[in-house]
mmCIF file of C-alpha atoms and ligand atoms in Angstrom:
data_model
loop_
_atom_site.group_PDB
_atom_site.id
_atom_site.type_symbol
_atom_site.label_atom_id
_atom_site.label_comp_id
_atom_site.label_asym_id
_atom_site.label_seq_id
_atom_site.Cartn_x
_atom_site.Cartn_y
_atom_site.Cartn_z
ATOM 1 C CA UNK A 8 -19.126 -1.253 17.840
ATOM 2 C CA UNK A 9 -17.150 1.224 19.859
ATOM 3 C CA UNK A 10 -14.293 2.669 17.889
ATOM 4 C CA UNK A 11 -12.376 5.452 19.509
ATOM 5 C CA UNK A 12 -9.524 7.489 18.080
ATOM 6 C CA UNK A 13 -6.789 7.794 20.721
ATOM 7 C CA UNK A 14 -5.569 11.248 21.770
ATOM 8 C CA UNK A 15 -1.927 10.961 20.845
ATOM 9 C CA UNK A 16 0.144 13.781 19.376
ATOM 10 C CA UNK A 17 1.739 12.552 16.205
ATOM 11 C CA UNK A 18 5.275 13.492 15.184
ATOM 12 C CA UNK A 19 5.774 16.188 12.540
ATOM 13 C CA UNK A 20 6.549 14.555 9.226
ATOM 14 C CA UNK A 21 8.084 15.935 6.058
ATOM 15 C CA UNK A 22 6.239 15.260 2.838
ATOM 16 C CA UNK A 23 8.757 15.427 0.001
ATOM 17 C CA UNK A 24 7.984 17.299 -3.214
ATOM 18 C CA UNK A 25 6.914 15.177 -6.168
ATOM 19 C CA UNK A 26 10.117 14.007 -7.866
ATOM 20 C CA UNK A 27 10.522 15.397 -11.372
ATOM 21 C CA UNK A 28 11.988 12.573 -13.439
ATOM 22 C CA UNK A 29 13.272 13.796 -16.806
ATOM 23 C CA UNK A 30 11.244 12.610 -19.784
ATOM 24 C CA UNK A 31 13.163 9.710 -21.373
ATOM 25 C CA UNK A 32 13.556 9.723 -25.140
ATOM 26 C CA UNK A 33 12.133 6.463 -26.546
ATOM 27 C CA UNK A 34 15.565 5.037 -27.433
ATOM 28 C CA UNK A 35 16.878 5.566 -23.868
ATOM 29 C CA UNK A 36 13.717 4.118 -22.363
ATOM 30 C CA UNK A 37 14.061 0.993 -24.518
ATOM 31 C CA UNK A 38 17.740 0.698 -23.613
ATOM 32 C CA UNK A 39 16.933 0.900 -19.880
ATOM 33 C CA UNK A 40 14.169 -1.670 -20.217
ATOM 34 C CA UNK A 41 16.521 -4.037 -22.057
ATOM 35 C CA UNK A 42 19.340 -3.564 -19.530
ATOM 36 C CA UNK A 43 16.996 -4.082 -16.558
ATOM 37 C CA UNK A 44 15.680 -7.320 -18.065
ATOM 38 C CA UNK A 45 19.238 -8.550 -18.605
ATOM 39 C CA UNK A 46 20.331 -7.615 -15.072
ATOM 40 C CA UNK A 47 17.273 -9.297 -13.531
ATOM 41 C CA UNK A 48 18.323 -12.538 -15.237
ATOM 42 C CA UNK A 49 22.005 -12.187 -14.335
ATOM 43 C CA UNK A 50 21.165 -11.559 -10.680
ATOM 44 C CA UNK A 51 18.498 -14.283 -10.483
ATOM 45 C CA UNK A 52 16.161 -11.495 -9.400
ATOM 46 C CA UNK A 53 12.375 -11.057 -9.445
ATOM 47 C CA UNK A 54 10.806 -7.602 -9.686
ATOM 48 C CA UNK A 55 7.913 -7.104 -7.246
ATOM 49 C CA UNK A 56 6.042 -3.849 -7.927
ATOM 50 C CA UNK A 57 3.042 -2.080 -6.437
ATOM 51 C CA UNK A 58 0.157 -0.782 -8.561
ATOM 52 C CA UNK A 59 1.091 2.813 -7.679
ATOM 53 C CA UNK A 60 4.484 2.657 -9.435
ATOM 54 C CA UNK A 61 4.900 3.904 -12.994
ATOM 55 C CA UNK A 62 3.450 2.010 -15.956
ATOM 56 C CA UNK A 63 6.990 1.254 -17.173
ATOM 57 C CA UNK A 64 7.895 -0.496 -13.920
ATOM 58 C CA UNK A 65 4.599 -2.385 -13.747
ATOM 59 C CA UNK A 66 5.060 -3.668 -17.288
ATOM 60 C CA UNK A 67 8.640 -4.739 -16.661
ATOM 61 C CA UNK A 68 7.526 -6.679 -13.581
ATOM 62 C CA UNK A 69 4.944 -8.552 -15.611
ATOM 63 C CA UNK A 70 7.125 -9.120 -18.675
ATOM 64 C CA UNK A 71 9.907 -10.632 -16.551
ATOM 65 C CA UNK A 72 7.833 -13.074 -14.485
ATOM 66 C CA UNK A 73 7.752 -10.835 -11.404
ATOM 67 C CA UNK A 74 4.524 -9.408 -10.069
ATOM 68 C CA UNK A 75 2.555 -6.199 -9.876
ATOM 69 C CA UNK A 76 0.125 -6.359 -7.009
ATOM 70 C CA UNK A 77 -1.353 -4.969 -3.789
ATOM 71 C CA UNK A 78 0.631 -5.272 -0.568
ATOM 72 C CA UNK A 79 -0.944 -8.620 0.384
ATOM 73 C CA UNK A 80 -0.026 -10.239 -2.914
ATOM 74 C CA UNK A 81 3.445 -8.657 -2.871
ATOM 75 C CA UNK A 82 4.073 -10.354 0.508
ATOM 76 C CA UNK A 83 2.665 -13.667 -0.733
ATOM 77 C CA UNK A 84 4.733 -13.522 -3.905
ATOM 78 C CA UNK A 85 7.924 -12.675 -1.992
ATOM 79 C CA UNK A 86 7.329 -15.561 0.418
ATOM 80 C CA UNK A 87 6.841 -18.098 -2.391
ATOM 81 C CA UNK A 88 9.216 -17.049 -5.184
ATOM 82 C CA UNK A 89 12.457 -19.034 -5.639
ATOM 83 C CA UNK A 90 14.609 -16.098 -6.913
ATOM 84 C CA UNK A 91 17.654 -15.359 -4.725
ATOM 85 C CA UNK A 92 17.140 -11.592 -5.102
ATOM 86 C CA UNK A 93 13.903 -9.629 -4.850
ATOM 87 C CA UNK A 94 13.737 -6.082 -6.166
ATOM 88 C CA UNK A 95 10.844 -4.332 -4.491
ATOM 89 C CA UNK A 96 9.517 -1.259 -6.309
ATOM 90 C CA UNK A 97 7.236 0.390 -3.806
ATOM 91 C CA UNK A 98 7.794 1.922 -0.394
ATOM 92 C CA UNK A 99 10.033 0.927 2.485
ATOM 93 C CA UNK A 100 7.579 -1.216 4.447
ATOM 94 C CA UNK A 101 7.058 -3.398 1.377
ATOM 95 C CA UNK A 102 10.801 -4.052 1.063
ATOM 96 C CA UNK A 103 11.055 -4.726 4.793
ATOM 97 C CA UNK A 104 8.162 -7.195 4.704
ATOM 98 C CA UNK A 105 9.878 -9.063 1.858
ATOM 99 C CA UNK A 106 13.135 -9.166 3.808
ATOM 100 C CA UNK A 107 11.419 -10.316 7.006
ATOM 101 C CA UNK A 108 9.830 -13.201 5.101
ATOM 102 C CA UNK A 109 13.050 -14.035 3.238
ATOM 103 C CA UNK A 110 16.021 -13.426 5.518
ATOM 104 C CA UNK A 111 18.281 -15.544 3.280
ATOM 105 C CA UNK A 112 17.453 -13.512 0.149
ATOM 106 C CA UNK A 113 18.862 -10.200 -1.007
ATOM 107 C CA UNK A 114 16.108 -7.580 -1.102
ATOM 108 C CA UNK A 115 16.897 -4.427 -3.084
ATOM 109 C CA UNK A 116 14.833 -1.266 -3.486
ATOM 110 C CA UNK A 117 15.297 1.443 -6.156
ATOM 111 C CA UNK A 118 14.869 4.094 -3.450
ATOM 112 C CA UNK A 119 15.114 2.805 0.130
ATOM 113 C CA UNK A 120 14.227 6.212 1.614
ATOM 114 C CA UNK A 121 10.782 6.019 -0.013
ATOM 115 C CA UNK A 122 8.630 5.828 3.077
ATOM 116 C CA UNK A 123 4.901 6.124 3.823
ATOM 117 C CA UNK A 124 3.127 8.708 5.962
ATOM 118 C CA UNK A 125 1.391 5.982 7.964
ATOM 119 C CA UNK A 126 4.745 4.475 8.880
ATOM 120 C CA UNK A 127 6.200 7.924 9.704
ATOM 121 C CA UNK A 128 3.241 8.862 11.906
ATOM 122 C CA UNK A 129 3.723 5.728 14.010
ATOM 123 C CA UNK A 130 7.144 5.619 15.724
ATOM 124 C CA UNK A 131 7.757 2.271 17.421
ATOM 125 C CA UNK A 132 8.466 3.716 20.895
ATOM 126 C CA UNK A 133 5.220 5.745 21.009
ATOM 127 C CA UNK A 134 3.230 2.831 19.655
ATOM 128 C CA UNK A 135 4.710 0.394 22.190
ATOM 129 C CA UNK A 136 3.849 2.796 25.036
ATOM 130 C CA UNK A 137 0.260 3.010 23.726
ATOM 131 C CA UNK A 138 0.025 -0.810 23.655
ATOM 132 C CA UNK A 139 1.519 -1.051 27.153
ATOM 133 C CA UNK A 140 -1.297 1.151 28.461
ATOM 134 C CA UNK A 141 -3.876 -1.366 27.169
ATOM 135 C CA UNK A 142 -2.456 -4.806 27.964
ATOM 136 C CA UNK A 143 -5.848 -6.534 27.599
ATOM 137 C CA UNK A 144 -6.087 -5.587 23.878
ATOM 138 C CA UNK A 145 -5.042 -7.618 20.846
ATOM 139 C CA UNK A 146 -2.667 -5.512 18.755
ATOM 140 C CA UNK A 147 -3.404 -5.367 15.027
ATOM 141 C CA UNK A 148 -1.208 -3.268 12.751
ATOM 142 C CA UNK A 149 -1.537 -2.341 9.134
ATOM 143 C CA UNK A 150 1.218 -3.481 6.754
ATOM 144 C CA UNK A 151 2.225 0.185 6.307
ATOM 145 C CA UNK A 152 4.431 0.183 9.430
ATOM 146 C CA UNK A 153 8.064 -0.387 10.359
ATOM 147 C CA UNK A 154 9.456 -3.787 11.336
ATOM 148 C CA UNK A 155 9.698 -2.531 14.944
ATOM 149 C CA UNK A 156 5.961 -1.705 15.053
ATOM 150 C CA UNK A 157 5.115 -5.098 13.539
ATOM 151 C CA UNK A 158 7.304 -6.740 16.181
ATOM 152 C CA UNK A 159 4.978 -5.286 18.852
ATOM 153 C CA UNK A 160 1.838 -6.656 17.155
ATOM 154 C CA UNK A 161 -0.185 -9.845 17.375
ATOM 155 C CA UNK A 162 -1.476 -9.505 13.813
ATOM 156 C CA UNK A 163 -0.505 -7.639 10.685
ATOM 157 C CA UNK A 164 -3.181 -6.961 8.074
ATOM 158 C CA UNK A 165 -3.351 -5.383 4.636
ATOM 159 C CA UNK A 166 -6.422 -3.683 3.208
ATOM 160 C CA UNK A 167 -7.176 -6.949 1.364
ATOM 161 C CA UNK A 168 -7.780 -8.941 4.576
ATOM 162 C CA UNK A 169 -8.290 -6.320 7.299
ATOM 163 C CA UNK A 170 -12.059 -6.746 7.520
ATOM 164 C CA UNK A 171 -12.264 -10.575 7.775
ATOM 165 C CA UNK A 172 -9.426 -10.629 10.321
ATOM 166 C CA UNK A 173 -11.029 -7.956 12.514
ATOM 167 C CA UNK A 174 -14.380 -9.767 12.200
ATOM 168 C CA UNK A 175 -12.691 -12.979 13.294
ATOM 169 C CA UNK A 176 -11.181 -11.267 16.363
ATOM 170 C CA UNK A 177 -14.424 -9.447 17.205
ATOM 171 C CA UNK A 178 -16.353 -12.735 17.066
ATOM 172 C CA UNK A 179 -13.946 -14.084 19.663
ATOM 173 C CA UNK A 180 -14.809 -11.089 21.857
ATOM 174 C CA UNK A 181 -11.354 -9.536 21.663
ATOM 175 C CA UNK A 182 -10.756 -5.819 22.213
ATOM 176 C CA UNK A 183 -8.409 -4.442 19.613
ATOM 177 C CA UNK A 184 -5.676 -1.839 19.365
ATOM 178 C CA UNK A 185 -5.416 -0.745 15.759
ATOM 179 C CA UNK A 186 -2.661 1.247 14.120
ATOM 180 C CA UNK A 187 -1.857 3.425 12.376
ATOM 181 C CA UNK A 188 -4.620 4.339 9.851
ATOM 182 C CA UNK A 189 -7.657 5.843 11.612
ATOM 183 C CA UNK A 190 -9.811 5.844 8.446
ATOM 184 C CA UNK A 191 -9.260 2.177 7.681
ATOM 185 C CA UNK A 192 -9.664 1.458 11.404
ATOM 186 C CA UNK A 193 -13.055 3.204 11.562
ATOM 187 C CA UNK A 194 -14.153 1.457 8.378
ATOM 188 C CA UNK A 195 -13.391 -2.053 9.636
ATOM 189 C CA UNK A 196 -14.594 -1.389 13.213
ATOM 190 C CA UNK A 197 -18.002 -0.313 11.958
ATOM 191 C CA UNK A 198 -18.433 -3.227 9.574
ATOM 192 C CA UNK A 199 -17.072 -5.863 11.966
ATOM 193 C CA UNK A 200 -18.868 -4.455 15.028
ATOM 194 C CA UNK A 201 -15.506 -4.488 16.827
ATOM 195 C CA UNK A 202 -14.347 -2.659 19.921
ATOM 196 C CA UNK A 203 -11.261 -0.811 18.755
ATOM 197 C CA UNK A 204 -8.837 1.828 19.971
ATOM 198 C CA UNK A 205 -7.347 3.593 16.955
ATOM 199 C CA UNK A 206 -3.977 5.214 16.406
ATOM 200 C CA UNK A 207 -4.724 8.618 14.803
ATOM 201 C CA UNK A 208 -2.510 8.294 11.680
ATOM 202 C CA UNK A 209 -3.588 8.831 8.067
ATOM 203 C CA UNK A 210 -2.286 8.462 4.543
ATOM 204 C CA UNK A 211 -1.417 11.898 3.153
ATOM 205 C CA UNK A 212 -2.765 10.902 -0.258
ATOM 206 C CA UNK A 213 -6.138 9.407 0.687
ATOM 207 C CA UNK A 214 -6.751 11.843 3.541
ATOM 208 C CA UNK A 215 -7.082 14.635 0.979
ATOM 209 C CA UNK A 216 -10.158 13.200 -0.762
ATOM 210 C CA UNK A 217 -13.262 15.174 0.200
ATOM 211 C CA UNK A 218 -16.914 14.172 0.542
ATOM 212 C CA UNK A 219 -18.561 17.436 -0.569
ATOM 213 C CA UNK A 220 -16.401 17.679 -3.682
ATOM 214 C CA UNK A 221 -17.151 14.017 -4.375
ATOM 215 C CA UNK A 222 -20.894 14.751 -4.204
ATOM 216 C CA UNK A 223 -20.477 17.482 -6.819
ATOM 217 C CA UNK A 224 -18.429 15.201 -9.029
ATOM 218 C CA UNK A 225 -21.022 12.433 -8.748
ATOM 219 C CA UNK A 226 -23.739 14.906 -9.730
ATOM 220 C CA UNK A 227 -21.705 15.846 -12.813
ATOM 221 C CA UNK A 228 -21.156 12.148 -13.694
ATOM 222 C CA UNK A 229 -24.393 10.455 -12.591
ATOM 223 C CA UNK A 230 -23.599 7.179 -14.365
ATOM 224 C CA UNK A 231 -20.129 6.798 -12.892
ATOM 225 C CA UNK A 232 -19.355 4.130 -10.304
ATOM 226 C CA UNK A 233 -17.292 5.348 -7.343
ATOM 227 C CA UNK A 234 -14.331 3.215 -6.256
ATOM 228 C CA UNK A 235 -12.573 4.092 -2.988
ATOM 229 C CA UNK A 236 -9.614 2.721 -1.072
ATOM 230 C CA UNK A 237 -10.545 2.394 2.628
ATOM 231 C CA UNK A 238 -7.657 4.690 3.625
ATOM 232 C CA UNK A 239 -9.999 7.474 2.434
ATOM 233 C CA UNK A 240 -12.111 9.420 4.958
ATOM 234 C CA UNK A 241 -15.596 8.090 5.849
ATOM 235 C CA UNK A 242 -17.256 11.029 4.008
ATOM 236 C CA UNK A 243 -15.809 9.563 0.791
ATOM 237 C CA UNK A 244 -16.053 5.860 1.577
ATOM 238 C CA UNK A 245 -19.786 6.117 2.336
ATOM 239 C CA UNK A 246 -20.376 7.399 -1.221
ATOM 240 C CA UNK A 247 -18.496 4.530 -2.872
ATOM 241 C CA UNK A 248 -20.014 1.671 -4.828
ATOM 242 C CA UNK A 249 -16.940 -0.442 -4.123
ATOM 243 C CA UNK A 250 -14.481 -0.061 -1.222
ATOM 244 C CA UNK A 251 -11.405 -2.266 -1.190
ATOM 245 C CA UNK A 252 -7.729 -2.923 -1.696
ATOM 246 C CA UNK A 253 -6.050 -1.807 -4.903
ATOM 247 C CA UNK A 254 -6.619 -5.318 -6.298
ATOM 248 C CA UNK A 255 -10.335 -5.164 -5.455
ATOM 249 C CA UNK A 256 -10.688 -1.715 -7.063
ATOM 250 C CA UNK A 257 -8.963 -2.906 -10.250
ATOM 251 C CA UNK A 258 -11.259 -5.945 -10.416
ATOM 252 C CA UNK A 259 -14.295 -3.659 -10.001
ATOM 253 C CA UNK A 260 -13.066 -1.357 -12.776
ATOM 254 C CA UNK A 261 -12.801 -4.374 -15.067
ATOM 255 C CA UNK A 262 -16.013 -6.153 -14.047
ATOM 256 C CA UNK A 263 -18.653 -3.485 -13.358
ATOM 257 C CA UNK A 264 -20.785 -2.582 -16.379
ATOM 258 C CA UNK A 265 -20.301 1.208 -15.902
ATOM 259 C CA UNK A 266 -18.430 3.130 -18.584
ATOM 260 C CA UNK A 267 -17.199 5.821 -16.165
ATOM 261 C CA UNK A 268 -15.473 5.552 -12.797
ATOM 262 C CA UNK A 269 -14.509 8.075 -10.131
ATOM 263 C CA UNK A 270 -11.509 6.626 -8.323
ATOM 264 C CA UNK A 271 -10.420 7.656 -4.816
ATOM 265 C CA UNK A 272 -6.909 6.287 -4.563
ATOM 266 C CA UNK A 273 -3.422 6.999 -5.940
ATOM 267 C CA UNK A 274 -3.612 7.727 -9.661
ATOM 268 C CA UNK A 275 -0.866 5.162 -10.383
ATOM 269 C CA UNK A 276 -3.688 2.607 -10.320
ATOM 270 C CA UNK A 277 -5.100 4.010 -13.584
ATOM 271 C CA UNK A 278 -2.380 2.295 -15.600
ATOM 272 C CA UNK A 279 -3.689 -1.179 -14.781
ATOM 273 C CA UNK A 280 -7.342 -0.105 -14.968
ATOM 274 C CA UNK A 281 -6.850 1.338 -18.451
ATOM 275 C CA UNK A 282 -4.989 -1.763 -19.597
ATOM 276 C CA UNK A 283 -7.836 -3.999 -18.447
ATOM 277 C CA UNK A 284 -10.686 -1.745 -19.605
ATOM 278 C CA UNK A 285 -9.328 0.521 -22.376
ATOM 279 C CA UNK A 286 -12.785 1.675 -23.477
ATOM 280 C CA UNK A 287 -13.766 2.955 -20.000
ATOM 281 C CA UNK A 288 -13.144 6.416 -18.540
ATOM 282 C CA UNK A 289 -11.378 6.795 -15.189
ATOM 283 C CA UNK A 290 -11.550 10.092 -13.314
ATOM 284 C CA UNK A 291 -9.436 11.115 -10.305
ATOM 285 C CA UNK A 292 -11.581 11.739 -7.211
ATOM 286 C CA UNK A 293 -11.388 15.351 -6.020
ATOM 287 C CA UNK A 294 -8.649 16.033 -3.489
ATOM 288 C CA UNK A 295 -9.334 18.764 -0.881
ATOM 289 C CA UNK A 296 -12.066 21.141 -2.007
ATOM 290 C CA UNK A 297 -12.900 24.275 -3.852
ATOM 291 C CA UNK A 298 -10.472 26.985 -2.753
ATOM 292 C CA UNK A 299 -8.137 24.492 -1.045
ATOM 293 C CA UNK A 300 -4.838 23.171 -2.285
ATOM 294 C CA UNK A 301 -3.941 19.524 -2.282
ATOM 295 C CA UNK A 302 -0.399 18.583 -1.395
ATOM 296 C CA UNK A 303 -0.152 15.005 -2.597
ATOM 297 C CA UNK A 304 -3.010 15.387 -5.110
ATOM 298 C CA UNK A 305 -3.695 11.665 -5.624
ATOM 299 C CA UNK A 306 -0.017 10.947 -6.276
ATOM 300 C CA UNK A 307 2.036 9.363 -3.503
ATOM 301 C CA UNK A 308 5.337 11.281 -3.472
ATOM 302 C CA UNK A 309 7.186 8.252 -2.099
ATOM 303 C CA UNK A 310 5.858 5.765 -4.653
ATOM 304 C CA UNK A 311 6.916 8.244 -7.332
ATOM 305 C CA UNK A 312 10.537 7.934 -6.168
ATOM 306 C CA UNK A 313 10.732 4.654 -8.124
ATOM 307 C CA UNK A 314 11.885 5.115 -11.713
ATOM 308 C CA UNK A 315 13.434 3.117 -14.540
ATOM 309 C CA UNK A 316 16.690 4.986 -13.898
ATOM 310 C CA UNK A 317 17.101 4.095 -10.210
ATOM 311 C CA UNK A 318 15.761 0.599 -10.833
ATOM 312 C CA UNK A 319 18.573 0.162 -13.373
ATOM 313 C CA UNK A 320 21.363 1.568 -11.138
ATOM 314 C CA UNK A 321 20.141 -0.485 -8.167
ATOM 315 C CA UNK A 322 20.372 -3.693 -10.180
ATOM 316 C CA UNK A 323 23.624 -2.729 -11.891
ATOM 317 C CA UNK A 324 25.373 -1.910 -8.599
ATOM 318 C CA UNK A 325 23.520 -4.375 -6.358
ATOM 319 C CA UNK A 326 22.920 -1.464 -3.982
ATOM 320 C CA UNK A 327 20.162 -0.366 -1.613
ATOM 321 C CA UNK A 328 19.869 -3.727 0.125
ATOM 322 C CA UNK A 329 17.226 -3.756 2.843
ATOM 323 C CA UNK A 330 18.394 -5.134 6.170
ATOM 324 C CA UNK A 331 16.323 -6.028 9.211
ATOM 325 C CA UNK A 332 18.161 -7.183 12.346
ATOM 326 C CA UNK A 333 17.554 -10.966 12.731
ATOM 327 C CA UNK A 334 16.064 -10.717 16.233
ATOM 328 C CA UNK A 335 13.656 -7.988 15.136
ATOM 329 C CA UNK A 336 12.785 -9.870 11.942
ATOM 330 C CA UNK A 337 11.969 -13.006 13.938
ATOM 331 C CA UNK A 338 9.473 -11.026 16.060
ATOM 332 C CA UNK A 339 7.990 -9.103 13.128
ATOM 333 C CA UNK A 340 7.539 -12.306 11.146
ATOM 334 C CA UNK A 341 4.944 -13.769 13.525
ATOM 335 C CA UNK A 342 2.103 -11.268 12.864
ATOM 336 C CA UNK A 343 2.843 -11.349 9.115
ATOM 337 C CA UNK A 344 2.723 -15.141 8.986
ATOM 338 C CA UNK A 345 -0.456 -15.165 11.045
ATOM 339 C CA UNK A 346 -2.055 -12.970 8.368
ATOM 340 C CA UNK A 347 -0.703 -15.080 5.488
ATOM 341 C CA UNK A 348 -2.022 -18.287 7.122
ATOM 342 C CA UNK A 349 -5.421 -16.668 7.674
ATOM 343 C CA UNK A 350 -5.518 -15.463 4.047
ATOM 344 C CA UNK A 351 -4.598 -18.941 2.828
ATOM 345 C CA UNK A 352 -7.386 -20.569 4.883
ATOM 346 C CA UNK A 353 -9.808 -17.918 3.618
ATOM 347 C CA UNK A 354 -8.869 -18.625 -0.015
ATOM 348 C CA UNK A 355 -9.077 -22.366 0.573
HETATM 349 P P1 LIG B 401 -3.035 -2.017 -1.014
HETATM 350 O O1 LIG B 401 -2.560 -3.103 -0.114
HETATM 351 O O2 LIG B 401 -4.522 -1.968 -1.158
HETATM 352 O O3 LIG B 401 -2.348 -2.093 -2.343
HETATM 353 O O4 LIG B 401 -2.664 -0.612 -0.353
HETATM 354 C C1 LIG B 401 -1.360 -0.208 -0.093
HETATM 355 C C2 LIG B 401 -1.244 1.229 0.083
HETATM 356 O O5 LIG B 401 -0.222 1.744 0.485
HETATM 357 C C3 LIG B 401 -2.398 2.055 -0.235
HETATM 358 O O6 LIG B 401 -2.101 3.388 -0.063
HETATM 359 FE FE1 LIG B 402 1.610 5.284 2.293
HETATM 360 FE FE2 LIG B 402 -0.435 6.628 1.357
HETATM 361 FE FE3 LIG B 402 1.750 6.363 -0.127
HETATM 362 FE FE4 LIG B 402 0.112 4.239 0.328
HETATM 363 S S1 LIG B 402 -0.367 6.101 -0.818
HETATM 364 S S2 LIG B 402 2.338 4.270 0.445
HETATM 365 S S3 LIG B 402 -0.531 4.680 2.420
HETATM 366 S S4 LIG B 402 1.578 7.479 1.820
#
């Protein structure tokens, strides 16, 4: 394989502070949960939540026939569900993907400004210019991108299907442009033996996990299995027993015989892991190192912008509708559908 990280200067991005949601007294929390359930019914709406959102939101999604999932399953669910409104609790690209796949549906988000560093580090005009310089390459983009970046791509992938899709393209002898996550790009290029040119973006949460600190933590917990999301740096991924999408990491937490796990991904995932394996111990992987400060510290500041309170006001007021211009949506839909078809064939 020849994977090369492109020399491109990325835009400055602003990482917001972690939102400080006030602690809800139990009676208010129950009231909000009840009102949200009622509004979901009244609006013929399904709640589609990511594993990094709060436990309250994840439980509501499950209790009301919605879904809590990784980004692949969120897209699949949105494409198949008959509800006329989808409420997407996650980050902007997840709401946009739902809208692109369901132009006739209303797609609402509790906080539509909740973005993702990968998306922010990959402006559509810079990415298009990069692609234009390499016209003989197949363009594969990660789901964590804007509709405009997807519209420039041949394929979209999520972490759940990135490796088999890149393998498939490499077997056909195709050279690949990959954006925007360099860590995931390096991971799949190496395993698929693919020739890839990588956009130099990273996730501000996973990028902070550190290999040396992980080694020390493993030494302190010799029986622990290490689970890592492939957005983490290679120095962490190479120490992992299981590398995969959030769904794959949750399945490993449930199925492996270990009693202890060191987990290199957003700590929101612990809610589901603890529900499925209440007797096991889950430890946050070390972010940055001794003497260094983490900024995101295993908590995505944008995912944390979703709360019971803004979920309630969004549904009550029918606000924060996600719009994607029809012409753009038509272009962005092609690489998403290509991925969904591939994933369906793979499952079959
Ligand atoms: P998954 O598709 O594995 O859930 O990942 C989405 C994401 O944003 C991870 O940071
Ligand atoms: Fe984006 Fe990272 Fe947050 Fe996932 S955890 S949404 S990749 S910033």
